[in-house]
């Protein structure tokens, strides 16, 4: 999803939550332990992990498992996450050669849940999308920064 779509989506959700006197910003909050927000972050990382293994040809034509399961995930997150975890294994193995960044991020996010929240299949609220979009945006920004660093390093070598 393009950066231009992510910022407005995060802003709309954050504005709605701010209106109900809850404090939210558009930036990723890595300390927020809200159940819905954390599940949103998890599915964003799962989507990125799988997408990172796609060839250029597959980029526009393949849908990730995370996106296929997005609707059911919002209704039954715990059981759907177990299904997604199994489907992520081959992609996780492919990404390990690049340092396993997504696996480590999933572990870190997972460690922020309390047991009952992680195991509960009760539906997620709007914070789910906020966590998803903010995590996606943060990963997109990181990719862009890394791309620029590589370009600068290449220019310096020339």
Tab-separated table of N, CA and C in Angstrom:
chain	number	residue	atom	x	y	z
A	1	UNK	N	0.851	-1.169	0.000
A	1	UNK	CA	0.000	0.000	0.000
A	1	UNK	C	0.896	1.230	0.000
A	2	UNK	N	0.526	2.203	-0.792
A	2	UNK	CA	1.358	3.394	-0.926
A	2	UNK	C	1.292	4.260	0.324
A	3	UNK	N	2.367	5.000	0.517
A	3	UNK	CA	2.469	5.889	1.677
A	3	UNK	C	1.304	6.869	1.695
A	4	UNK	N	0.868	7.311	0.510
A	4	UNK	CA	-0.211	8.292	0.444
A	4	UNK	C	-1.519	7.742	0.992
A	5	UNK	N	-1.716	6.447	0.931
A	5	UNK	CA	-2.936	5.851	1.478
A	5	UNK	C	-2.804	5.559	2.965
A	6	UNK	N	-1.601	5.292	3.427
A	6	UNK	CA	-1.406	4.925	4.827
A	6	UNK	C	-1.600	6.087	5.782
A	7	UNK	N	-1.021	7.232	5.463
A	7	UNK	CA	-1.120	8.375	6.373
A	7	UNK	C	-2.567	8.800	6.620
A	8	UNK	N	-3.385	8.976	5.559
A	8	UNK	CA	-4.779	9.367	5.822
A	8	UNK	C	-5.546	8.318	6.622
A	9	UNK	N	-5.310	7.041	6.334
A	9	UNK	CA	-6.011	5.988	7.071
A	9	UNK	C	-5.657	6.046	8.548
A	10	UNK	N	-4.376	6.166	8.849
A	10	UNK	CA	-3.947	6.277	10.252
A	10	UNK	C	-4.532	7.527	10.890
A	11	UNK	N	-4.523	8.617	10.156
A	11	UNK	CA	-5.038	9.884	10.690
A	11	UNK	C	-6.519	9.797	11.022
A	12	UNK	N	-7.290	9.174	10.139
A	12	UNK	CA	-8.738	9.052	10.357
A	12	UNK	C	-9.015	8.215	11.602
A	13	UNK	N	-8.355	7.079	11.710
A	13	UNK	CA	-8.566	6.210	12.872
A	13	UNK	C	-8.105	6.911	14.141
A	14	UNK	N	-6.938	7.540	14.087
A	14	UNK	CA	-6.415	8.246	15.264
A	14	UNK	C	-7.345	9.377	15.671
A	15	UNK	N	-7.876	10.116	14.699
A	15	UNK	CA	-8.791	11.225	15.010
A	15	UNK	C	-10.046	10.700	15.703
A	16	UNK	N	-10.584	9.597	15.190
A	16	UNK	CA	-11.785	9.016	15.794
A	16	UNK	C	-11.510	8.585	17.238
A	17	UNK	N	-10.363	7.944	17.455
A	17	UNK	CA	-10.022	7.505	18.806
A	17	UNK	C	-9.712	8.688	19.709
A	18	UNK	N	-9.084	9.729	19.172
A	18	UNK	CA	-8.831	10.941	19.955
A	18	UNK	C	-10.144	11.601	20.359
A	19	UNK	N	-11.129	11.532	19.460
A	19	UNK	CA	-12.436	12.125	19.738
A	19	UNK	C	-13.086	11.468	20.961
A	20	UNK	N	-12.802	10.190	21.162
A	20	UNK	CA	-13.346	9.488	22.328
A	20	UNK	C	-12.417	9.622	23.533
A	21	UNK	N	-11.545	10.620	23.477
A	21	UNK	CA	-10.639	10.982	24.579
A	21	UNK	C	-9.531	9.961	24.813
A	22	UNK	N	-9.210	9.186	23.788
A	22	UNK	CA	-8.074	8.282	23.880
A	22	UNK	C	-6.922	8.939	23.142
A	23	UNK	N	-5.735	8.808	23.661
A	23	UNK	CA	-4.561	9.482	23.099
A	23	UNK	C	-3.877	8.600	22.059
A	24	UNK	N	-3.899	9.021	20.795
A	24	UNK	CA	-3.252	8.285	19.715
A	24	UNK	C	-2.547	9.247	18.786
A	25	UNK	N	-1.458	8.793	18.224
A	25	UNK	CA	-0.763	9.556	17.202
A	25	UNK	C	-0.681	8.684	15.957
A	26	UNK	N	-0.327	9.302	14.831
A	26	UNK	CA	-0.229	8.565	13.582
A	26	UNK	C	1.035	7.706	13.552
A	27	UNK	N	2.057	8.089	14.271
A	27	UNK	CA	3.308	7.331	14.280
A	27	UNK	C	3.131	6.010	15.020
A	28	UNK	N	3.937	5.033	14.634
A	28	UNK	CA	3.919	3.739	15.307
A	28	UNK	C	4.297	3.919	16.774
A	29	UNK	N	3.486	3.351	17.653
A	29	UNK	CA	3.777	3.389	19.088
A	29	UNK	C	4.245	1.996	19.498
A	30	UNK	N	5.540	1.829	19.627
A	30	UNK	CA	6.106	0.519	19.951
A	30	UNK	C	5.915	0.127	21.409
A	31	UNK	N	5.347	1.025	22.214
A	31	UNK	CA	5.103	0.708	23.621
A	31	UNK	C	3.642	0.379	23.894
A	32	UNK	N	2.760	0.623	22.945
A	32	UNK	CA	1.321	0.408	23.141
A	32	UNK	C	1.025	-1.083	23.233
A	33	UNK	N	0.430	-1.496	24.338
A	33	UNK	CA	0.144	-2.907	24.588
A	33	UNK	C	-1.333	-3.246	24.420
A	34	UNK	N	-2.084	-2.396	23.726
A	34	UNK	CA	-3.493	-2.675	23.461
A	34	UNK	C	-3.606	-3.907	22.554
A	35	UNK	N	-4.477	-4.820	22.898
A	35	UNK	CA	-4.646	-6.087	22.192
A	35	UNK	C	-4.907	-5.903	20.701
A	36	UNK	N	-5.869	-5.072	20.344
A	36	UNK	CA	-6.211	-4.874	18.934
A	36	UNK	C	-5.048	-4.255	18.165
A	37	UNK	N	-4.409	-3.274	18.765
A	37	UNK	CA	-3.266	-2.598	18.141
A	37	UNK	C	-2.134	-3.598	17.885
A	38	UNK	N	-1.851	-4.456	18.870
A	38	UNK	CA	-0.779	-5.440	18.722
A	38	UNK	C	-1.095	-6.468	17.643
A	39	UNK	N	-2.342	-6.936	17.597
A	39	UNK	CA	-2.705	-7.885	16.545
A	39	UNK	C	-2.590	-7.222	15.167
A	40	UNK	N	-2.923	-5.950	15.067
A	40	UNK	CA	-2.745	-5.221	13.815
A	40	UNK	C	-1.289	-5.174	13.404
A	41	UNK	N	-0.431	-4.923	14.363
A	41	UNK	CA	1.008	-4.902	14.079
A	41	UNK	C	1.490	-6.279	13.620
A	42	UNK	N	1.012	-7.332	14.273
A	42	UNK	CA	1.434	-8.686	13.898
A	42	UNK	C	1.090	-9.008	12.453
A	43	UNK	N	-0.141	-8.705	12.055
A	43	UNK	CA	-0.530	-9.064	10.691
A	43	UNK	C	0.202	-8.199	9.664
A	44	UNK	N	0.568	-6.985	10.034
A	44	UNK	CA	1.358	-6.136	9.130
A	44	UNK	C	2.741	-6.742	8.904
A	45	UNK	N	3.364	-7.237	9.960
A	45	UNK	CA	4.694	-7.845	9.832
A	45	UNK	C	4.596	-9.155	9.049
A	46	UNK	N	3.541	-9.939	9.300
A	46	UNK	CA	3.340	-11.182	8.552
A	46	UNK	C	3.197	-10.883	7.061
A	47	UNK	N	2.433	-9.854	6.737
A	47	UNK	CA	2.252	-9.444	5.343
A	47	UNK	C	3.595	-9.063	4.723
A	48	UNK	N	4.373	-8.277	5.434
A	48	UNK	CA	5.685	-7.838	4.943
A	48	UNK	C	6.636	-9.018	4.772
A	49	UNK	N	6.634	-9.941	5.725
A	49	UNK	CA	7.536	-11.095	5.651
A	49	UNK	C	7.293	-11.883	4.366
A	50	UNK	N	6.023	-12.145	4.079
A	50	UNK	CA	5.692	-12.917	2.886
A	50	UNK	C	5.965	-12.104	1.621
A	51	UNK	N	5.553	-10.860	1.603
A	51	UNK	CA	5.724	-9.995	0.429
A	51	UNK	C	7.203	-9.841	0.058
A	52	UNK	N	8.076	-9.836	1.055
A	52	UNK	CA	9.513	-9.671	0.815
A	52	UNK	C	10.115	-10.838	0.036
A	53	UNK	N	9.418	-11.963	-0.025
A	53	UNK	CA	9.926	-13.122	-0.765
A	53	UNK	C	9.412	-13.161	-2.199
A	54	UNK	N	8.504	-12.260	-2.559
A	54	UNK	CA	7.926	-12.250	-3.902
A	54	UNK	C	8.932	-11.752	-4.933
A	55	UNK	N	8.845	-12.315	-6.128
A	55	UNK	CA	9.627	-11.793	-7.249
A	55	UNK	C	8.945	-10.517	-7.746
A	56	UNK	N	9.622	-9.787	-8.616
A	56	UNK	CA	9.020	-8.559	-9.174
A	56	UNK	C	7.707	-8.865	-9.886
A	57	UNK	N	7.655	-9.978	-10.602
A	57	UNK	CA	6.442	-10.359	-11.331
A	57	UNK	C	5.284	-10.671	-10.391
A	58	UNK	N	5.593	-11.252	-9.252
A	58	UNK	CA	4.550	-11.635	-8.296
A	58	UNK	C	4.002	-10.445	-7.513
A	59	UNK	N	4.758	-9.379	-7.410
A	59	UNK	CA	4.375	-8.224	-6.581
A	59	UNK	C	2.956	-7.729	-6.846
A	60	UNK	N	2.596	-7.563	-8.079
A	60	UNK	CA	1.273	-7.023	-8.378
A	60	UNK	C	0.180	-8.060	-8.500
A	61	UNK	N	0.567	-9.329	-8.596
A	61	UNK	CA	-0.432	-10.351	-8.884
A	61	UNK	C	-0.729	-11.306	-7.727
A	62	UNK	N	0.147	-11.383	-6.737
A	62	UNK	CA	-0.061	-12.305	-5.620
A	62	UNK	C	-0.568	-11.586	-4.387
A	63	UNK	N	-1.467	-12.239	-3.699
A	63	UNK	CA	-1.974	-11.737	-2.425
A	63	UNK	C	-1.342	-12.565	-1.315
A	64	UNK	N	-0.913	-11.902	-0.271
A	64	UNK	CA	-0.302	-12.627	0.846
A	64	UNK	C	-1.372	-13.354	1.660
A	65	UNK	N	-0.945	-14.341	2.409
A	65	UNK	CA	-1.862	-15.038	3.316
A	65	UNK	C	-2.447	-14.066	4.333
A	66	UNK	N	-1.632	-13.137	4.806
A	66	UNK	CA	-2.113	-12.159	5.787
A	66	UNK	C	-3.293	-11.368	5.222
A	67	UNK	N	-3.204	-10.974	3.960
A	67	UNK	CA	-4.292	-10.200	3.359
A	67	UNK	C	-5.509	-11.080	3.085
A	68	UNK	N	-5.279	-12.328	2.717
A	68	UNK	CA	-6.399	-13.250	2.497
A	68	UNK	C	-7.190	-13.487	3.789
A	69	UNK	N	-6.485	-13.514	4.903
A	69	UNK	CA	-7.108	-13.813	6.193
A	69	UNK	C	-7.490	-12.563	6.991
A	70	UNK	N	-7.289	-11.394	6.427
A	70	UNK	CA	-7.489	-10.136	7.161
A	70	UNK	C	-8.882	-10.044	7.790
A	71	UNK	N	-9.919	-10.331	7.032
A	71	UNK	CA	-11.287	-10.189	7.557
A	71	UNK	C	-11.554	-11.163	8.704
A	72	UNK	N	-11.235	-12.425	8.507
A	72	UNK	CA	-11.474	-13.418	9.560
A	72	UNK	C	-10.562	-13.157	10.761
A	73	UNK	N	-9.358	-12.642	10.490
A	73	UNK	CA	-8.415	-12.314	11.558
A	73	UNK	C	-9.018	-11.278	12.499
A	74	UNK	N	-9.702	-10.286	11.956
A	74	UNK	CA	-10.294	-9.242	12.801
A	74	UNK	C	-11.442	-9.780	13.652
A	75	UNK	N	-12.066	-10.875	13.209
A	75	UNK	CA	-13.169	-11.483	13.969
A	75	UNK	C	-12.698	-12.533	14.968
A	76	UNK	N	-11.690	-13.320	14.565
A	76	UNK	CA	-11.172	-14.403	15.415
A	76	UNK	C	-9.641	-14.396	15.373
A	77	UNK	N	-9.023	-13.430	16.029
A	77	UNK	CA	-7.577	-13.236	15.877
A	77	UNK	C	-6.698	-14.376	16.393
A	78	UNK	N	-6.999	-14.941	17.537
A	78	UNK	CA	-6.106	-15.951	18.125
A	78	UNK	C	-6.029	-17.204	17.259
A	79	UNK	N	-7.174	-17.756	16.882
A	79	UNK	CA	-7.156	-18.980	16.073
A	79	UNK	C	-6.632	-18.700	14.664
A	80	UNK	N	-6.942	-17.536	14.124
A	80	UNK	CA	-6.450	-17.194	12.787
A	80	UNK	C	-4.943	-16.977	12.814
A	81	UNK	N	-4.423	-16.390	13.892
A	81	UNK	CA	-2.973	-16.188	13.986
A	81	UNK	C	-2.240	-17.530	13.993
A	82	UNK	N	-2.814	-18.540	14.649
A	82	UNK	CA	-2.191	-19.870	14.653
A	82	UNK	C	-2.105	-20.412	13.228
A	83	UNK	N	-3.166	-20.237	12.455
A	83	UNK	CA	-3.174	-20.665	11.051
A	83	UNK	C	-2.129	-19.902	10.252
A	84	UNK	N	-2.092	-18.588	10.434
A	84	UNK	CA	-1.121	-17.760	9.710
A	84	UNK	C	0.314	-18.130	10.071
A	85	UNK	N	0.575	-18.402	11.341
A	85	UNK	CA	1.927	-18.778	11.778
A	85	UNK	C	2.424	-19.988	10.998
A	86	UNK	N	1.545	-20.973	10.816
A	86	UNK	CA	1.930	-22.178	10.073
A	86	UNK	C	2.231	-21.841	8.616
A	87	UNK	N	1.412	-20.987	8.033
A	87	UNK	CA	1.600	-20.609	6.634
A	87	UNK	C	2.830	-19.726	6.434
A	88	UNK	N	3.272	-19.058	7.484
A	88	UNK	CA	4.444	-18.176	7.394
A	88	UNK	C	5.777	-18.922	7.434
A	89	UNK	N	5.785	-20.154	7.907
A	89	UNK	CA	7.044	-20.882	8.103
A	89	UNK	C	7.963	-20.888	6.877
A	90	UNK	N	7.473	-21.203	5.670
A	90	UNK	CA	8.396	-21.198	4.528
A	90	UNK	C	8.972	-19.806	4.234
A	91	UNK	N	8.169	-18.772	4.435
A	91	UNK	CA	8.638	-17.404	4.180
A	91	UNK	C	9.630	-16.976	5.263
A	92	UNK	N	9.354	-17.407	6.471
A	92	UNK	CA	10.248	-17.104	7.590
A	92	UNK	C	11.623	-17.719	7.336
A	93	UNK	N	11.647	-18.949	6.844
A	93	UNK	CA	12.917	-19.611	6.550
A	93	UNK	C	13.681	-18.866	5.457
A	94	UNK	N	12.985	-18.403	4.437
A	94	UNK	CA	13.634	-17.644	3.363
A	94	UNK	C	14.214	-16.335	3.880
A	95	UNK	N	13.523	-15.698	4.802
A	95	UNK	CA	13.954	-14.387	5.306
A	95	UNK	C	15.074	-14.487	6.337
A	96	UNK	N	15.308	-15.666	6.889
A	96	UNK	CA	16.370	-15.842	7.887
A	96	UNK	C	17.736	-15.472	7.330
A	97	UNK	N	17.947	-15.691	6.037
A	97	UNK	CA	19.258	-15.369	5.452
A	97	UNK	C	19.525	-13.859	5.454
A	98	UNK	N	18.473	-13.079	5.692
A	98	UNK	CA	18.616	-11.621	5.774
A	98	UNK	C	18.570	-11.133	7.219
A	99	UNK	N	18.796	-12.028	8.151
A	99	UNK	CA	18.875	-11.650	9.553
A	99	UNK	C	17.630	-11.930	10.374
A	100	UNK	N	16.557	-12.387	9.736
A	100	UNK	CA	15.344	-12.732	10.473
A	100	UNK	C	14.663	-11.558	11.150
A	101	UNK	N	14.759	-10.379	10.540
A	101	UNK	CA	14.208	-9.160	11.141
A	101	UNK	C	12.715	-9.296	11.456
A	102	UNK	N	11.941	-9.826	10.503
A	102	UNK	CA	10.496	-9.946	10.722
A	102	UNK	C	10.186	-10.933	11.844
A	103	UNK	N	10.912	-12.063	11.879
A	103	UNK	CA	10.694	-13.046	12.950
A	103	UNK	C	10.949	-12.414	14.312
A	104	UNK	N	12.028	-11.654	14.398
A	104	UNK	CA	12.362	-10.989	15.661
A	104	UNK	C	11.289	-9.972	16.043
A	105	UNK	N	10.775	-9.259	15.058
A	105	UNK	CA	9.731	-8.267	15.324
A	105	UNK	C	8.443	-8.946	15.785
A	106	UNK	N	8.079	-10.059	15.149
A	106	UNK	CA	6.896	-10.817	15.574
A	106	UNK	C	7.074	-11.293	17.017
A	107	UNK	N	8.250	-11.786	17.352
A	107	UNK	CA	8.513	-12.237	18.727
A	107	UNK	C	8.398	-11.089	19.720
A	108	UNK	N	8.949	-9.948	19.351
A	108	UNK	CA	8.903	-8.783	20.238
A	108	UNK	C	7.456	-8.326	20.456
A	109	UNK	N	6.686	-8.245	19.370
A	109	UNK	CA	5.284	-7.825	19.489
A	109	UNK	C	4.508	-8.858	20.301
A	110	UNK	N	4.708	-10.132	20.009
A	110	UNK	CA	4.022	-11.198	20.734
A	110	UNK	C	4.299	-11.166	22.225
A	111	UNK	N	5.502	-10.778	22.596
A	111	UNK	CA	5.861	-10.732	24.019
A	111	UNK	C	5.151	-9.604	24.765
A	112	UNK	N	4.552	-8.682	24.039
A	112	UNK	CA	3.867	-7.551	24.678
A	112	UNK	C	2.439	-7.884	25.115
A	113	UNK	N	1.890	-8.996	24.635
A	113	UNK	CA	0.531	-9.412	24.996
A	113	UNK	C	0.504	-10.007	26.395
A	114	UNK	N	-0.636	-9.840	27.082
A	114	UNK	CA	-0.829	-10.680	28.260
A	114	UNK	C	-1.499	-11.962	27.756
A	115	UNK	N	-1.399	-13.044	28.506
A	115	UNK	CA	-1.855	-14.357	28.043
A	115	UNK	C	-3.309	-14.367	27.591
A	116	UNK	N	-4.191	-13.804	28.393
A	116	UNK	CA	-5.621	-13.845	28.077
A	116	UNK	C	-5.918	-13.126	26.768
A	117	UNK	N	-5.301	-11.979	26.561
A	117	UNK	CA	-5.544	-11.218	25.336
A	117	UNK	C	-5.039	-11.953	24.104
A	118	UNK	N	-3.897	-12.591	24.213
A	118	UNK	CA	-3.325	-13.292	23.065
A	118	UNK	C	-4.148	-14.520	22.696
A	119	UNK	N	-4.685	-15.207	23.696
A	119	UNK	CA	-5.421	-16.449	23.466
A	119	UNK	C	-6.895	-16.239	23.175
A	120	UNK	N	-7.402	-15.035	23.391
A	120	UNK	CA	-8.823	-14.757	23.205
A	120	UNK	C	-9.170	-14.565	21.728
A	121	UNK	N	-10.314	-15.138	21.340
A	121	UNK	CA	-10.802	-14.982	19.973
A	121	UNK	C	-11.880	-13.907	19.858
A	122	UNK	N	-12.023	-13.067	20.876
A	122	UNK	CA	-13.027	-12.005	20.756
A	122	UNK	C	-12.593	-11.034	19.651
A	123	UNK	N	-13.552	-10.449	18.939
A	123	UNK	CA	-13.232	-9.576	17.798
A	123	UNK	C	-12.372	-8.374	18.192
A	124	UNK	N	-11.631	-7.886	17.207
A	124	UNK	CA	-10.769	-6.719	17.400
A	124	UNK	C	-11.547	-5.445	17.113
A	125	UNK	N	-11.080	-4.324	17.677
A	125	UNK	CA	-11.726	-3.037	17.406
A	125	UNK	C	-10.882	-2.231	16.413
A	126	UNK	N	-11.213	-0.962	16.224
A	126	UNK	CA	-10.554	-0.107	15.248
A	126	UNK	C	-9.066	0.080	15.466
A	127	UNK	N	-8.595	-0.166	16.667
A	127	UNK	CA	-7.159	-0.052	16.933
A	127	UNK	C	-6.365	-1.090	16.136
A	128	UNK	N	-7.041	-2.156	15.737
A	128	UNK	CA	-6.425	-3.180	14.892
A	128	UNK	C	-5.906	-2.552	13.600
A	129	UNK	N	-6.754	-1.798	12.928
A	129	UNK	CA	-6.337	-1.154	11.679
A	129	UNK	C	-5.284	-0.090	11.926
A	130	UNK	N	-5.418	0.625	13.022
A	130	UNK	CA	-4.420	1.639	13.356
A	130	UNK	C	-3.048	0.975	13.536
A	131	UNK	N	-2.994	-0.110	14.283
A	131	UNK	CA	-1.736	-0.834	14.470
A	131	UNK	C	-1.191	-1.368	13.156
A	132	UNK	N	-2.091	-1.896	12.324
A	132	UNK	CA	-1.687	-2.426	11.017
A	132	UNK	C	-1.076	-1.328	10.149
A	133	UNK	N	-1.802	-0.233	9.984
A	133	UNK	CA	-1.330	0.832	9.094
A	133	UNK	C	-0.070	1.507	9.624
A	134	UNK	N	-0.008	1.716	10.905
A	134	UNK	CA	1.180	2.366	11.472
A	134	UNK	C	2.408	1.469	11.360
A	135	UNK	N	2.237	0.166	11.574
A	135	UNK	CA	3.363	-0.762	11.419
A	135	UNK	C	3.796	-0.832	9.957
A	136	UNK	N	2.827	-0.906	9.046
A	136	UNK	CA	3.152	-0.928	7.613
A	136	UNK	C	3.931	0.325	7.231
A	137	UNK	N	3.459	1.458	7.687
A	137	UNK	CA	4.096	2.731	7.357
A	137	UNK	C	5.520	2.790	7.910
A	138	UNK	N	5.704	2.331	9.133
A	138	UNK	CA	7.038	2.337	9.743
A	138	UNK	C	7.996	1.441	8.959
A	139	UNK	N	7.521	0.279	8.531
A	139	UNK	CA	8.375	-0.620	7.754
A	139	UNK	C	8.685	-0.029	6.380
A	140	UNK	N	7.700	0.630	5.799
A	140	UNK	CA	7.902	1.289	4.502
A	140	UNK	C	8.945	2.401	4.625
A	141	UNK	N	8.856	3.185	5.687
A	141	UNK	CA	9.827	4.259	5.917
A	141	UNK	C	11.232	3.682	6.104
A	142	UNK	N	11.334	2.583	6.839
A	142	UNK	CA	12.633	1.943	7.067
A	142	UNK	C	13.229	1.439	5.753
A	143	UNK	N	12.392	0.821	4.898
A	143	UNK	CA	12.869	0.354	3.591
A	143	UNK	C	13.383	1.514	2.755
A	144	UNK	N	12.644	2.617	2.775
A	144	UNK	CA	13.031	3.798	2.005
A	144	UNK	C	14.360	4.370	2.511
A	145	UNK	N	14.515	4.454	3.815
A	145	UNK	CA	15.779	4.943	4.395
A	145	UNK	C	16.943	4.034	4.014
A	146	UNK	N	16.730	2.726	4.068
A	146	UNK	CA	17.785	1.775	3.694
A	146	UNK	C	18.144	1.900	2.216
A	147	UNK	N	17.128	2.104	1.375
A	147	UNK	CA	17.365	2.278	-0.058
A	147	UNK	C	18.213	3.520	-0.306
A	148	UNK	N	17.880	4.612	0.383
A	148	UNK	CA	18.643	5.860	0.221
A	148	UNK	C	20.082	5.698	0.700
A	149	UNK	N	20.272	4.981	1.811
A	149	UNK	CA	21.630	4.739	2.318
A	149	UNK	C	22.458	3.950	1.306
A	150	UNK	N	21.827	2.935	0.692
A	150	UNK	CA	22.533	2.136	-0.312
A	150	UNK	C	22.906	2.996	-1.515
A	151	UNK	N	21.982	3.855	-1.944
A	151	UNK	CA	22.260	4.749	-3.072
A	151	UNK	C	23.430	5.670	-2.752
A	152	UNK	N	23.425	6.231	-1.554
A	152	UNK	CA	24.501	7.138	-1.158
A	152	UNK	C	25.839	6.403	-1.085
A	153	UNK	N	25.827	5.186	-0.566
A	153	UNK	CA	27.055	4.396	-0.478
A	153	UNK	C	27.577	4.059	-1.873
A	154	UNK	N	26.669	3.757	-2.791
A	154	UNK	CA	27.053	3.459	-4.168
A	154	UNK	C	27.649	4.687	-4.837
A	155	UNK	N	27.044	5.849	-4.609
A	155	UNK	CA	27.550	7.097	-5.185
A	155	UNK	C	28.931	7.433	-4.637
A	156	UNK	N	29.162	7.154	-3.364
A	156	UNK	CA	30.465	7.425	-2.749
A	156	UNK	C	31.545	6.504	-3.299
A	157	UNK	N	31.153	5.273	-3.664
A	157	UNK	CA	32.114	4.314	-4.209
A	157	UNK	C	32.538	4.668	-5.630
A	158	UNK	N	31.717	5.433	-6.319
A	158	UNK	CA	32.003	5.776	-7.724
A	158	UNK	C	32.994	6.880	-7.846
